[in-house]
Amino acid sequence: METSFTRLVGVRYPIVQTGMGWVAGPRLVSATANAGALGILASATMTPGRLREAVREVKSRTDAPFGVNLRADAGDAGDRVRILVEEGVRVASFALAPSRELIAELKAAGVVVVPSVGARRHAEKVTAWGADAVIVQGGEGGGHTGEVATSVLLPQVVDAVGVPVVAAGGFHDGRGLVAALAYGAAGVAMGTRFLLTSDSTVPDAVKARYLAAAVGDVTVTTAVDGLPHRMLRTDLVDSLEGAGRTASLVRALRRAAGLRRVSGLSWSRMMRDGLAMRHGRDLTWSQVLLAANAPMLLKASMVDGRTDLGVMAAGQVAGVIEDLPSCAELVERVMAQAHATLHALPAPGAPAPEAPPSGAPTL
């Protein structure tokens, strides 16, 4: 299935595996790429040295294009961009709008720039700066999210920009891909669905918690870092929401120290990143400090398997996912269902199917 997005990035299918922290490592990214979709490596919790190693590991596992997700507001974003350029990475993905200068540097090196956005005005801004495509996440999506549903946000962005738009938030099968295409998107991006594959390195016990969740078990909370964060409802989430300010700040300081050890960042660099995070947002200094909770709370679950100590970011689709296919099986299934759905759609002007006789069973 060829779209403007597949032509832009050089993949066979209009499907993106998102850059999930602690989840989208070399194994998952290369498995996605080998399946014909675009895998995106999550780098925010890696040191620059580890990022280079991870990129080279993906390249040793696949010859297909893949991308790397970067934090645009990180103090060392420029250094990480240079690693992508030097290592020949095809796509740079950003969770926040990159600067005009970063976009220009990447494009000059032939790297495709695909920021993620949550509002039409953000899409208009980054495309005016030269972004080659955008990933648009509606409120159904996991992790940091907004309030506008994909079905409302997606067509707004499609109508506003002249670059390929990839839809995210609420997608897990071929029917969703067809729906996104009907809205004008050039593909879909999925996070939770790829997290719940056999190629994902997330511990089996954590995957079991996701598979057992119903749609009502996925909630949005600001208790983790002061920003709306969609995740599974757990006892820990309840306790975070009920904790007082002092206890929350002590916990945040402890986990900020843990993040510093894992990421290799200095305290001064973390403070600069905190200033960048606060810029343009209505966050108190307490909320900026609490933001250090998120990476370590995610690591506790996604890496260490401690669902009692960590949080589990999740899109609402977690409540309807029931199995753990490989990435190859998942992509094949999505594409087969998409083609079957398109084939089953009535042709324009075709007569409506006859109603069954009265009393006859319906399917």
Coordinates of C-alpha atoms in Angstrom, one line a residue, residues 1-16 36 133 163-167 177-178 180-182 184-188 335 338-339 342:
M1 CA 0.0 0.0 0.0
E2 CA 1.8 3.1 -1.3
T3 CA 1.0 6.5 0.2
S4 CA 2.8 9.9 0.3
F5 CA 4.4 8.8 3.6
T6 CA 5.7 5.5 2.4
R7 CA 7.3 7.2 -0.6
L8 CA 8.8 9.9 1.7
V9 CA 10.5 7.5 4.2
G10 CA 11.0 4.5 1.9
V11 CA 9.0 1.8 3.8
R12 CA 6.5 -0.7 2.3
Y13 CA 3.5 -0.1 4.5
P14 CA 2.0 3.1 6.0
I15 CA 2.5 2.0 9.6
V16 CA 4.8 3.6 12.2
G36 CA 8.0 -3.3 6.3
A133 CA 5.6 15.2 7.7
V163 CA 2.7 17.5 4.0
P164 CA 1.9 13.8 4.8
V165 CA 0.0 13.4 8.0
V166 CA 0.3 10.2 10.1
A167 CA -2.6 9.5 12.5
L177 CA -5.8 2.3 9.0
V178 CA -8.6 2.5 6.5
A180 CA -7.3 7.2 8.9
L181 CA -6.9 7.1 5.1
A182 CA -10.5 8.1 4.7
G184 CA -6.9 12.1 4.6
A185 CA -4.0 10.7 6.6
A186 CA -1.1 8.9 4.8
G187 CA -0.6 6.3 7.5
V188 CA -1.1 5.4 11.2
M335 CA -2.5 -4.9 6.0
A338 CA -7.1 -3.1 5.6
H339 CA -7.3 -4.5 2.1
L342 CA -11.4 -1.6 1.5

